[in-house]
mmCIF file of C-alpha atoms in Angstrom:
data_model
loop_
_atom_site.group_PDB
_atom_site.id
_atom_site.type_symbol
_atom_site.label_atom_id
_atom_site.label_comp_id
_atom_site.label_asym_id
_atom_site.label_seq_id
_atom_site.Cartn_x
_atom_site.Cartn_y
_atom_site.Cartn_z
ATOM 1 C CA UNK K 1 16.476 -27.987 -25.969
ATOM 2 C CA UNK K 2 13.046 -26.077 -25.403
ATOM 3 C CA UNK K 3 13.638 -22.575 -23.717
ATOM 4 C CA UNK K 4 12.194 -21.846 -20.115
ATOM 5 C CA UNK K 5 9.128 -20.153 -19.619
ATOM 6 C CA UNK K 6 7.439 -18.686 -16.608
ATOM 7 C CA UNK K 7 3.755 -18.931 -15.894
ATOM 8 C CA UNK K 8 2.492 -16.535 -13.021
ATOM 9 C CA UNK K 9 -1.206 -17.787 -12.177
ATOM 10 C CA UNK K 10 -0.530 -20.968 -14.021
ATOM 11 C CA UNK K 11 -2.739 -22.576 -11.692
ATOM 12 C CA UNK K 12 -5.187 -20.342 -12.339
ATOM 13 C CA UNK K 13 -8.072 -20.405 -14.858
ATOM 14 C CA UNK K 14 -6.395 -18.181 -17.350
ATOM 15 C CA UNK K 15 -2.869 -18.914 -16.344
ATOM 16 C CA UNK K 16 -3.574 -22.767 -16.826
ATOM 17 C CA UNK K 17 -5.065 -22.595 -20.392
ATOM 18 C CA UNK K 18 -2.083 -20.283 -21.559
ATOM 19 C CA UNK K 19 0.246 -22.891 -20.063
ATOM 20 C CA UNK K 20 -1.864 -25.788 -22.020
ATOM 21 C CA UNK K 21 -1.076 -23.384 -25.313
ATOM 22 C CA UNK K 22 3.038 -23.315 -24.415
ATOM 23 C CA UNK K 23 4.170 -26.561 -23.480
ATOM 24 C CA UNK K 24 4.116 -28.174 -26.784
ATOM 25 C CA UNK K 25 6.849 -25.488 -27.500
ATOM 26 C CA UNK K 26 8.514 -24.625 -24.167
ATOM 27 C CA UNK K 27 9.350 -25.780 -21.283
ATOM 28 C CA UNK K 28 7.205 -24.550 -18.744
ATOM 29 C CA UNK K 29 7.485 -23.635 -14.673
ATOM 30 C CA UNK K 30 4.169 -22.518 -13.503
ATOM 31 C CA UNK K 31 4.405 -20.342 -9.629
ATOM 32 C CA UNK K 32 0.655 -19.951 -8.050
ATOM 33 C CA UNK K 33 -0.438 -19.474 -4.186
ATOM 34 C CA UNK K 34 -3.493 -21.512 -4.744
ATOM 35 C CA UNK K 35 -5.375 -18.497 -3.557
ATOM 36 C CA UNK K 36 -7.779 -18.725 -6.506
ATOM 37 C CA UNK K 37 -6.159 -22.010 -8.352
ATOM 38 C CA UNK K 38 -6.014 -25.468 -8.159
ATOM 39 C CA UNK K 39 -3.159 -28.043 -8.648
ATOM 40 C CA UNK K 40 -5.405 -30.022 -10.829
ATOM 41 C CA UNK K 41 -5.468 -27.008 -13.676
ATOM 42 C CA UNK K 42 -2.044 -27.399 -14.044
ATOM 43 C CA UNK K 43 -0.565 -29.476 -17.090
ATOM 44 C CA UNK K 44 1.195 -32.428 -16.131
ATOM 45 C CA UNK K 45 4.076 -32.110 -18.090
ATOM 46 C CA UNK K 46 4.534 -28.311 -16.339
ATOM 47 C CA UNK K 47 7.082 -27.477 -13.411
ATOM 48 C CA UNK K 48 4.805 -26.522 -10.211
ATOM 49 C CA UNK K 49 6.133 -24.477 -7.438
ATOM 50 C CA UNK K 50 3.815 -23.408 -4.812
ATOM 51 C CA UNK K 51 4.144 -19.624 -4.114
ATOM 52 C CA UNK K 52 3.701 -16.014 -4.443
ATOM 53 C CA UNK K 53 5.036 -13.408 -6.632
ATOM 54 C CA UNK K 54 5.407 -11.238 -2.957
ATOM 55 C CA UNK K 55 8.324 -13.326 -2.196
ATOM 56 C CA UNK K 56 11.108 -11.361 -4.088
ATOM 57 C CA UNK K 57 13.749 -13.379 -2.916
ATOM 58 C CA UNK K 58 11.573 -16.732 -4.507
ATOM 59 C CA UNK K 59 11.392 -14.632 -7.838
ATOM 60 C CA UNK K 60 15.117 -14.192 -7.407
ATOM 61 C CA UNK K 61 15.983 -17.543 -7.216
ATOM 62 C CA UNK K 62 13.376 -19.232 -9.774
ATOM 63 C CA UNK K 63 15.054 -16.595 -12.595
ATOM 64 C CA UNK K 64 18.351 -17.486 -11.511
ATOM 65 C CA UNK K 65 18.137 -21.189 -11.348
ATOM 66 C CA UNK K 66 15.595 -21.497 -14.436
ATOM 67 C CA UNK K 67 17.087 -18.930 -16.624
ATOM 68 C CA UNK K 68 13.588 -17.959 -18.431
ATOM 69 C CA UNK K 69 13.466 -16.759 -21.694
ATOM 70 C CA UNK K 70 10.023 -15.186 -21.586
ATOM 71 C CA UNK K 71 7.547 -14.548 -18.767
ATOM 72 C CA UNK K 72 3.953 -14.474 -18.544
ATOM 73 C CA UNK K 73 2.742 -13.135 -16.023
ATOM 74 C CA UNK K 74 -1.250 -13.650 -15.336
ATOM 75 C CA UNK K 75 -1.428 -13.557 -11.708
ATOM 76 C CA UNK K 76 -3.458 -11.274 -10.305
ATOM 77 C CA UNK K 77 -6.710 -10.680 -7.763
ATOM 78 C CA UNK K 78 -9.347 -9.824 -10.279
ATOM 79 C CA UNK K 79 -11.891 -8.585 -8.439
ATOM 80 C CA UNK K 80 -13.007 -5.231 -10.015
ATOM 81 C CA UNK K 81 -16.223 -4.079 -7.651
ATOM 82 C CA UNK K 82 -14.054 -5.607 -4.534
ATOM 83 C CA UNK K 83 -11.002 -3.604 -5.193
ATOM 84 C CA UNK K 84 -12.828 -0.271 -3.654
ATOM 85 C CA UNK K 85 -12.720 -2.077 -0.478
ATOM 86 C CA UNK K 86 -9.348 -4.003 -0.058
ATOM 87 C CA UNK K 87 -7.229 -1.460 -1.083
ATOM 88 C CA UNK K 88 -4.188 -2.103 0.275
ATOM 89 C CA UNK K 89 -4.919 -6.039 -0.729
ATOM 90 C CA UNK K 90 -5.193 -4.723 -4.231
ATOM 91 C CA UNK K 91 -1.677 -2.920 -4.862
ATOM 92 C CA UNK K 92 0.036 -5.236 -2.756
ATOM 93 C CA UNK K 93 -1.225 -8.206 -5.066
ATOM 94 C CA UNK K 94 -1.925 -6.680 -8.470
ATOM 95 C CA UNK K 95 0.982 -4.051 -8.412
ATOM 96 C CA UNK K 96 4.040 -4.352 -6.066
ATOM 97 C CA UNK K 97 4.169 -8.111 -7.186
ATOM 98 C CA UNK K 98 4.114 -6.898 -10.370
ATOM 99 C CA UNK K 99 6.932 -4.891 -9.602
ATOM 100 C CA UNK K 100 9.061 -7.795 -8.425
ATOM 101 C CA UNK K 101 8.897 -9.566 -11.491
ATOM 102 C CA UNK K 102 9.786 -6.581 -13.561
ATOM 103 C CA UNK K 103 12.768 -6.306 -11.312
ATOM 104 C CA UNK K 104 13.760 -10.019 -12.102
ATOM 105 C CA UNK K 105 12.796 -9.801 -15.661
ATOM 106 C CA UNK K 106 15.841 -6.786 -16.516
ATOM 107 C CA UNK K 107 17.747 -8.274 -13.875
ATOM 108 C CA UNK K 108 17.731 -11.330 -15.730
ATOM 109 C CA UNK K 109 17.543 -10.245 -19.570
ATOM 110 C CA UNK K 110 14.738 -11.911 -20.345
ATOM 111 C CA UNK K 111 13.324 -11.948 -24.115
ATOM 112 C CA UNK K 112 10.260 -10.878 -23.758
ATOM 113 C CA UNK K 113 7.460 -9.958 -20.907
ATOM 114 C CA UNK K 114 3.844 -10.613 -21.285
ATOM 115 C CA UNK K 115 1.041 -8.878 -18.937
ATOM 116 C CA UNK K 116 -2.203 -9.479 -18.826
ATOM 117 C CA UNK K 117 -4.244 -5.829 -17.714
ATOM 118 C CA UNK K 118 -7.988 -5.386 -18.354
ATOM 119 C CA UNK K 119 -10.202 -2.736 -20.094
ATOM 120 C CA UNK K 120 -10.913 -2.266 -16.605
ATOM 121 C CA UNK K 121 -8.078 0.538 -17.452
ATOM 122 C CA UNK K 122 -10.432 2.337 -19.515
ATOM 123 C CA UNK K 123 -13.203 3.367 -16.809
ATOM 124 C CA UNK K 124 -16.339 4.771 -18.282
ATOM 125 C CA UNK K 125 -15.025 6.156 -21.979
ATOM 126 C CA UNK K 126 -16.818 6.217 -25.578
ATOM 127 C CA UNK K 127 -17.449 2.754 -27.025
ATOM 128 C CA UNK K 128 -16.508 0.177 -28.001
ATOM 129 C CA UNK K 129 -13.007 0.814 -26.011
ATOM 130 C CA UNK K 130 -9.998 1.049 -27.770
ATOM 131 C CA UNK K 131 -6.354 1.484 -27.084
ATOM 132 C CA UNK K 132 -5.755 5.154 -28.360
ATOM 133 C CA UNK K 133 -8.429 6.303 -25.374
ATOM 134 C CA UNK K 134 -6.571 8.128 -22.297
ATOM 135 C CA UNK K 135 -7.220 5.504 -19.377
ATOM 136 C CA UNK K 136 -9.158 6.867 -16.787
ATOM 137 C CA UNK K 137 -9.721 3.669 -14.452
ATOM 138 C CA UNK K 138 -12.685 3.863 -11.668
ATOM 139 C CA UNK K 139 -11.745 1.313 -9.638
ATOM 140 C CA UNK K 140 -8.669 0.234 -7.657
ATOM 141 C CA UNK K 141 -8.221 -2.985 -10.063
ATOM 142 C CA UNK K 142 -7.902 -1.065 -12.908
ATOM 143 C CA UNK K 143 -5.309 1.751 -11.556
ATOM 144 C CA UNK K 144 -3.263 -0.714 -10.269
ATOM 145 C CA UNK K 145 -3.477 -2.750 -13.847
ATOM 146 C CA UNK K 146 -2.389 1.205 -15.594
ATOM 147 C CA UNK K 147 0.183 1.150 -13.281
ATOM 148 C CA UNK K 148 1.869 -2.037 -14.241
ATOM 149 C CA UNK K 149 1.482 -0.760 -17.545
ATOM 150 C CA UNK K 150 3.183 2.200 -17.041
ATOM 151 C CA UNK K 151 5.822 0.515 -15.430
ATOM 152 C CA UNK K 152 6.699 -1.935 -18.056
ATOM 153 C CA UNK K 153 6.943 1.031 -20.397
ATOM 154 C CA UNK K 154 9.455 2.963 -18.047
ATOM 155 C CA UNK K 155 11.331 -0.219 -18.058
ATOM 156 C CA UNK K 156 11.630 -0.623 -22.003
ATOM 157 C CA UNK K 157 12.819 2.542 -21.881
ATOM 158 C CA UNK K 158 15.300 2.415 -19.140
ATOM 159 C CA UNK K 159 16.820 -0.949 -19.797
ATOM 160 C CA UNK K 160 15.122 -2.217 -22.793
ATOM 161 C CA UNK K 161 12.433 -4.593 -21.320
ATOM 162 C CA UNK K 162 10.468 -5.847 -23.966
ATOM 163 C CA UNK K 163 6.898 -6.000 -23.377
ATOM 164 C CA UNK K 164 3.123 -7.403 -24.236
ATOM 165 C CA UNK K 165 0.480 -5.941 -22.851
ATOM 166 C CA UNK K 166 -3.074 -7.569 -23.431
ATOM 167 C CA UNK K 167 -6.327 -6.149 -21.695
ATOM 168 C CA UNK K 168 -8.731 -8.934 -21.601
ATOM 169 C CA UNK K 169 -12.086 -8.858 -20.049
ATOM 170 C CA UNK K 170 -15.045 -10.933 -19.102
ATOM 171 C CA UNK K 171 -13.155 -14.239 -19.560
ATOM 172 C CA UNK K 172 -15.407 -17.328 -19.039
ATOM 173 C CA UNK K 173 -14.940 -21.601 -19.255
ATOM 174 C CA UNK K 174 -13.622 -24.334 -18.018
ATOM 175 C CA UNK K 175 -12.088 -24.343 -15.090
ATOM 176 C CA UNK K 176 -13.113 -21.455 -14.005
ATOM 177 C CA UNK K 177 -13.125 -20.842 -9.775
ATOM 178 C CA UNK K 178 -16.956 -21.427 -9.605
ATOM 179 C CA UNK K 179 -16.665 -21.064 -5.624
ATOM 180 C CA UNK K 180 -15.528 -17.396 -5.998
ATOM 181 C CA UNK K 181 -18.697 -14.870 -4.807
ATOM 182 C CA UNK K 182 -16.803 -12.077 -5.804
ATOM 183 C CA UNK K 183 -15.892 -12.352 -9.758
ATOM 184 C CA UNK K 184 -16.689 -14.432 -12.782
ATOM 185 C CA UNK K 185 -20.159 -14.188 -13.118
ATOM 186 C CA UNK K 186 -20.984 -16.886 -15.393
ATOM 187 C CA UNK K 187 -19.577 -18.857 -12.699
ATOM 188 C CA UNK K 188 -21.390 -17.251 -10.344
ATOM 189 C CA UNK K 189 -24.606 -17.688 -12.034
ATOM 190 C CA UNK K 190 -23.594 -21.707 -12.416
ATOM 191 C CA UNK K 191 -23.044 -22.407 -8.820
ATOM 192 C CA UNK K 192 -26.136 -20.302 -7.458
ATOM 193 C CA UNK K 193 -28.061 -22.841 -10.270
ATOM 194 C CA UNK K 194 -26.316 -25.283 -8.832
ATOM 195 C CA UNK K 195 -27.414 -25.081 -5.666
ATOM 196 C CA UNK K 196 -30.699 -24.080 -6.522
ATOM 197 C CA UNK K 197 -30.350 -20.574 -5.621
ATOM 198 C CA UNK K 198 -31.901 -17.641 -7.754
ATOM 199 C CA UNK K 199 -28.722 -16.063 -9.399
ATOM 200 C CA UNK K 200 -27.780 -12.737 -7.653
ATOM 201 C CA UNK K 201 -27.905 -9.424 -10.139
ATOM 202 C CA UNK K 202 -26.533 -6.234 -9.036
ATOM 203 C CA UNK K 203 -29.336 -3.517 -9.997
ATOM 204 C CA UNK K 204 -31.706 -3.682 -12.808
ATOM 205 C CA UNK K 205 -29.481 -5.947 -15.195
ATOM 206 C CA UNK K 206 -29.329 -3.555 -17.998
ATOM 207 C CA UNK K 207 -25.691 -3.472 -17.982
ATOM 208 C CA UNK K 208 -23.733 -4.428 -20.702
ATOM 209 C CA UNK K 209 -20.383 -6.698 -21.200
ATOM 210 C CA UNK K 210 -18.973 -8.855 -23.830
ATOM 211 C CA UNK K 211 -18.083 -12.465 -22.698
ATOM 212 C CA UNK K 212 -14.889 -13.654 -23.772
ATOM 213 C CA UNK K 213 -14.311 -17.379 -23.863
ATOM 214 C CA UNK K 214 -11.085 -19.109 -22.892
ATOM 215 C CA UNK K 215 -10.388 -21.174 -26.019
ATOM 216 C CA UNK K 216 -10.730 -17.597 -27.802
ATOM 217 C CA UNK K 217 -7.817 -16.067 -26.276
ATOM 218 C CA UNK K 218 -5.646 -18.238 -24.472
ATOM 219 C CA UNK K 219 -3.505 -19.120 -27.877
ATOM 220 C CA UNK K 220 -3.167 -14.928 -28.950
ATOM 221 C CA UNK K 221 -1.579 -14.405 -25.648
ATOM 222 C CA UNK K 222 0.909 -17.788 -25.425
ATOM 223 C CA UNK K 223 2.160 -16.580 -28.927
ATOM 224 C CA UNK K 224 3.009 -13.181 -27.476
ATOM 225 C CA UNK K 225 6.230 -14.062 -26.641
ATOM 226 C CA UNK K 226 7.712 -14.563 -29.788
ATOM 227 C CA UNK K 227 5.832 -12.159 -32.025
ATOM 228 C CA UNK K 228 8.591 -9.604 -31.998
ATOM 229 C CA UNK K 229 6.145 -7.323 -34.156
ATOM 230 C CA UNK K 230 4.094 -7.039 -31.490
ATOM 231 C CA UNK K 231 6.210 -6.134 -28.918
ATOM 232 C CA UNK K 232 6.103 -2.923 -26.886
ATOM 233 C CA UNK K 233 1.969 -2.774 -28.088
ATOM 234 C CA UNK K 234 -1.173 -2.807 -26.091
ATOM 235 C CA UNK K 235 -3.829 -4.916 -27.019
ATOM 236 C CA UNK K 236 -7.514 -5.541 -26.593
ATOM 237 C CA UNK K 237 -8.623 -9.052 -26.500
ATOM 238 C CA UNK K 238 -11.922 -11.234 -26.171
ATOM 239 C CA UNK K 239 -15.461 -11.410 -27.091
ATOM 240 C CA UNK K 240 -17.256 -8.227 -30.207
ATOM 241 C CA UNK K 241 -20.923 -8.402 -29.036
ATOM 242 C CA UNK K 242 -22.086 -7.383 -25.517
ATOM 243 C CA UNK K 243 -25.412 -8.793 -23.923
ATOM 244 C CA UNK K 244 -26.815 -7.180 -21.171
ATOM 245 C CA UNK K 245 -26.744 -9.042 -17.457
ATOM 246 C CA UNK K 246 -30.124 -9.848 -18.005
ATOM 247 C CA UNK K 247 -29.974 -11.834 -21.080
ATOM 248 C CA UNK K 248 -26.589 -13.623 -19.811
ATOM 249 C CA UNK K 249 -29.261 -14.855 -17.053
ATOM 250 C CA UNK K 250 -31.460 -16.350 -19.343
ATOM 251 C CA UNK K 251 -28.403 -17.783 -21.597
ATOM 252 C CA UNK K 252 -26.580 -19.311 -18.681
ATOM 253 C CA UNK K 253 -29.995 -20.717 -17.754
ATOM 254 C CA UNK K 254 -30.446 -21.973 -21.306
ATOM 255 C CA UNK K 255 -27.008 -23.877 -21.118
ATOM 256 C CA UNK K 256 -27.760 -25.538 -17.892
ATOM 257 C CA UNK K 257 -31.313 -26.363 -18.968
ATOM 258 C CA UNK K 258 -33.114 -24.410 -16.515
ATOM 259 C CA UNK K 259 -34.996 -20.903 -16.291
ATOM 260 C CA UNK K 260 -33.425 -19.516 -12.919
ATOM 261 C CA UNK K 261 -34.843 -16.998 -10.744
ATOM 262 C CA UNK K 262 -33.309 -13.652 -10.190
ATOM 263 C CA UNK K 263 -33.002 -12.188 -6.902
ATOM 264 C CA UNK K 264 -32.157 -8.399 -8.028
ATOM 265 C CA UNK K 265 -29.612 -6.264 -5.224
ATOM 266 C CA UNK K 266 -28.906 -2.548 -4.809
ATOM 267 C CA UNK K 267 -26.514 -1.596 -7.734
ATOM 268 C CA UNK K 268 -22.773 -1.337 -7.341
ATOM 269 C CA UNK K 269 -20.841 1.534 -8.107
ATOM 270 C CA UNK K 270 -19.592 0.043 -11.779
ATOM 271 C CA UNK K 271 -19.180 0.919 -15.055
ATOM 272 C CA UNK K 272 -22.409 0.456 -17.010
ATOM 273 C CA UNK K 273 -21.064 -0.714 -20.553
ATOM 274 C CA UNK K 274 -17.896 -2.595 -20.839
ATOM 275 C CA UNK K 275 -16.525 -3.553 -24.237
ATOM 276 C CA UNK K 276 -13.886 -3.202 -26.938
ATOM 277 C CA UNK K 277 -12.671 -3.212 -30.479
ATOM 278 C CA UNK K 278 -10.462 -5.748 -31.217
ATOM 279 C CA UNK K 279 -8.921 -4.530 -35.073
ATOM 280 C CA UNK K 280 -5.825 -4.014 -33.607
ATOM 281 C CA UNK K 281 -5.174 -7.675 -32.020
ATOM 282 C CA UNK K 282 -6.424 -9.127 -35.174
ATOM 283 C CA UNK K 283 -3.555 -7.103 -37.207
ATOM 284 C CA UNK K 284 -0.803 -8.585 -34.896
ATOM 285 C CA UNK K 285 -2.075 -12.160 -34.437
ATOM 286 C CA UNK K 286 -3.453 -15.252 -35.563
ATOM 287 C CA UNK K 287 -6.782 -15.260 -33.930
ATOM 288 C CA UNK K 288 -9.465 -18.345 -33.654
ATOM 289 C CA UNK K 289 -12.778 -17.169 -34.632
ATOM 290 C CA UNK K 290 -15.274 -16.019 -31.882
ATOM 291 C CA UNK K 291 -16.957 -18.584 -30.197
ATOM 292 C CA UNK K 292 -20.546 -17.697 -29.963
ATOM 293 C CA UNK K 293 -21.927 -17.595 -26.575
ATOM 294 C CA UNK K 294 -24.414 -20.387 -26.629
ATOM 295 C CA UNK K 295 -21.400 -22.560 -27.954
ATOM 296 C CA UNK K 296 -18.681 -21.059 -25.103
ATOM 297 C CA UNK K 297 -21.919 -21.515 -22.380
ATOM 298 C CA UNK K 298 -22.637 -24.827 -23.420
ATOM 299 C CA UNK K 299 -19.334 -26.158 -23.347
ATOM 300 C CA UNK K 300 -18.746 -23.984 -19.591
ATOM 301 C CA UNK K 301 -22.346 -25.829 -18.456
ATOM 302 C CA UNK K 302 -20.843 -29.405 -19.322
ATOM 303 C CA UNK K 303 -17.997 -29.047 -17.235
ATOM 304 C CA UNK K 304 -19.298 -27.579 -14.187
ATOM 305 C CA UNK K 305 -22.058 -30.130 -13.792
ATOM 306 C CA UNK K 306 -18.891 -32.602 -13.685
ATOM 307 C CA UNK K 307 -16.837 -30.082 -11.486
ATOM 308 C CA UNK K 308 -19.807 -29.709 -9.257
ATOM 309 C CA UNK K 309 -20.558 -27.472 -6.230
ATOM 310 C CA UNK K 310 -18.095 -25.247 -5.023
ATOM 311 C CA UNK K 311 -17.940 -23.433 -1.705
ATOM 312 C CA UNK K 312 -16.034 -20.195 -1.893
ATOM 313 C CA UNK K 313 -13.744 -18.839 1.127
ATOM 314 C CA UNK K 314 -15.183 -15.299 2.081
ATOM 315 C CA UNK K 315 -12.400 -12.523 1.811
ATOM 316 C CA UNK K 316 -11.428 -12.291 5.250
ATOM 317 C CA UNK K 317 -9.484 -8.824 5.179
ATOM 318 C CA UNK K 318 -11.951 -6.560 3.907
ATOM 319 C CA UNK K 319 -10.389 -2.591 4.697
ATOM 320 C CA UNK K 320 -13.396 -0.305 4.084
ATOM 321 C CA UNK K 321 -16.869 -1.574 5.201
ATOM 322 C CA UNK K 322 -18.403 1.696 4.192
ATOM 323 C CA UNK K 323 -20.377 1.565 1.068
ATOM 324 C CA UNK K 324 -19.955 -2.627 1.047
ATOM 325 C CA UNK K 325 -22.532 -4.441 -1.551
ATOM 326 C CA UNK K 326 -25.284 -5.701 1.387
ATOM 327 C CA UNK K 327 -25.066 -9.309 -0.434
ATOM 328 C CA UNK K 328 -21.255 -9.091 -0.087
ATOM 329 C CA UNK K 329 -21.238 -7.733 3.317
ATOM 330 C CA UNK K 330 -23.350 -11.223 4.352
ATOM 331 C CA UNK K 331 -20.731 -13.668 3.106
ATOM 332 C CA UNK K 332 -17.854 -11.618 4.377
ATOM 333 C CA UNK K 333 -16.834 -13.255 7.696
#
């Protein structure tokens, strides 16, 4: 009899593709909101229940009724540059849920308890990040990502949770929320082509990231559960080489066979180089060899021509208006 897992996000674009990497193995209940997910990402042979990880009383009743062994949890509102200005949105989402699976997790005894953060954690330290810096997160996203962090350590040491922790970061492929205006820019970028839009670039485009995709870390992190020698570690995971905004532009244009205009807007307040070693993940896991980003692009491009157009909802319960991106203050209803 396969042991019960639990999916958070499973719905999701990340959450989904970990679920595709467990249910060979386990038996798998997946809980999303559908804020950011569809039913159609989820496996078929996976357990769906509609709901949020704000509902203690729901998290009660799944652990007691499913009994899971190990937890994933991947839900979360990933919207870095956003997070300044829904706030209360943020902690509510990102952290006390966070919380209420914890709680259920040592209520329960689970086995094992596997969070995905983000190097948003890091802020703006020495490069590449990696995970002997001190944290010092600059935006709300990545405090309340430290804090879950923190509070899965507390826990190991109160009642002996044991614990993952992954920090991905600029994740990109397949069936990824290309409607979403806020976050994921390579589906941001697809969509604006798309439509035939020029793709939107937040100040001169000379910032740097590392693009992480799917296929190249979905696997590391649905192993997690069971690699005892990892437990009660921190890991980076994703993509070695960064490329400025500017030449993801041209690459994503590339892909989808088309040399897009840019429309260039004031620059956010953001971290101007993003990426991370990734020795230590390598160490601890089995990990597929980087796919290159005209490969992970390509494969992203193919899909969303199929997946087609996608209208995002506008965040309706923006906090702080003050300071608001002008190209984000025009979609925001």
């Amino acid at each position: 009899m396969k042991a019960k897992v639990l999916v958070t996000g499973g719905a999701g674009f990340l959450g989904s593709h970990v679920t595709d990497a467990l249910i060979m193995d386990y038996e798998v209940v997946v809980l999303d909101d559908l804020s950011g997910g569809f039913v159609d990402n989820v496996h078929p042979n996976a357990t769906f229940i509609q709901g949020t990880i704000l509902d203690h009383e729901l998290i009660d009743r799944l652990f007691r009724e499913h009994k899971f062994r190990q937890v994933f949890h991947l839900a979360a509102y990933a919207a870095e540059g956003l997070s300044h200005f829904i706030k209360r949105f943020n902690y509510e989402n990102n952290l006390i849920g966070s919380v209420n699976l914890i709680n259920a997790s040592v209520n329960h005894g689970v086995d094992s308890f596997v969070f995905t953060s983000s190097i948003a954690v890091y802020g703006a330290n020495q490069l590449p990040m990696h995970e002997d810096l001190i944290p010092q997160p600059e935006d709300s996203y990545g405090i309340a990502k430290l804090a879950v962090e923190q509070e899965l350590k507390a826990s190991h040491h109160m009642f002996g949770l044991n614990y993952v922790i992954f920090r991905p970061h600029n994740v990109y492929g397949e069936r990824q929320n290309l409607g979403d205006p806020y976050r994921n820019v390579i589906g941001i970028f697809m969509n604006q082509i798309m439509q035939g839009l020029p793709v939107t670039v937040f100040g001169d485009g000379k910032q740097t990231r590392a693009f992480t995709h799917i296929q190249d870390i979905a696997p590391v992190i649905a192993s997690a559960g069971a690699n005892k020698a990892a437990f009660g570690q921190v890991f980076n995971v994703g993509a070695d080489v960064p490329y400025s905004v500017n030449q993801l532009v041209d690459c994503v244009g590339d892909a989808m066979g088309t040399r897009p205009q840019i429309k260039y807007e004031e620059a956010r307040k953001e971290v101007m180089h993003a990426y991370s070693s990734h020795e230590k993940v390598r160490r601890y896991f089995q990990c597929p060899a980087d796919t290159s980003l005209t490969a992970g692009l390509k494969q992203m491009a193919a899909w969303a021509s199929q997946a087609g157009v996608r209208k995002g909802k506008p965040f309706s319960g923006i906090e702080i208006e003050r300071g608001l991106p002008a190209s984000w203050r025009r979609i925001v209803r």
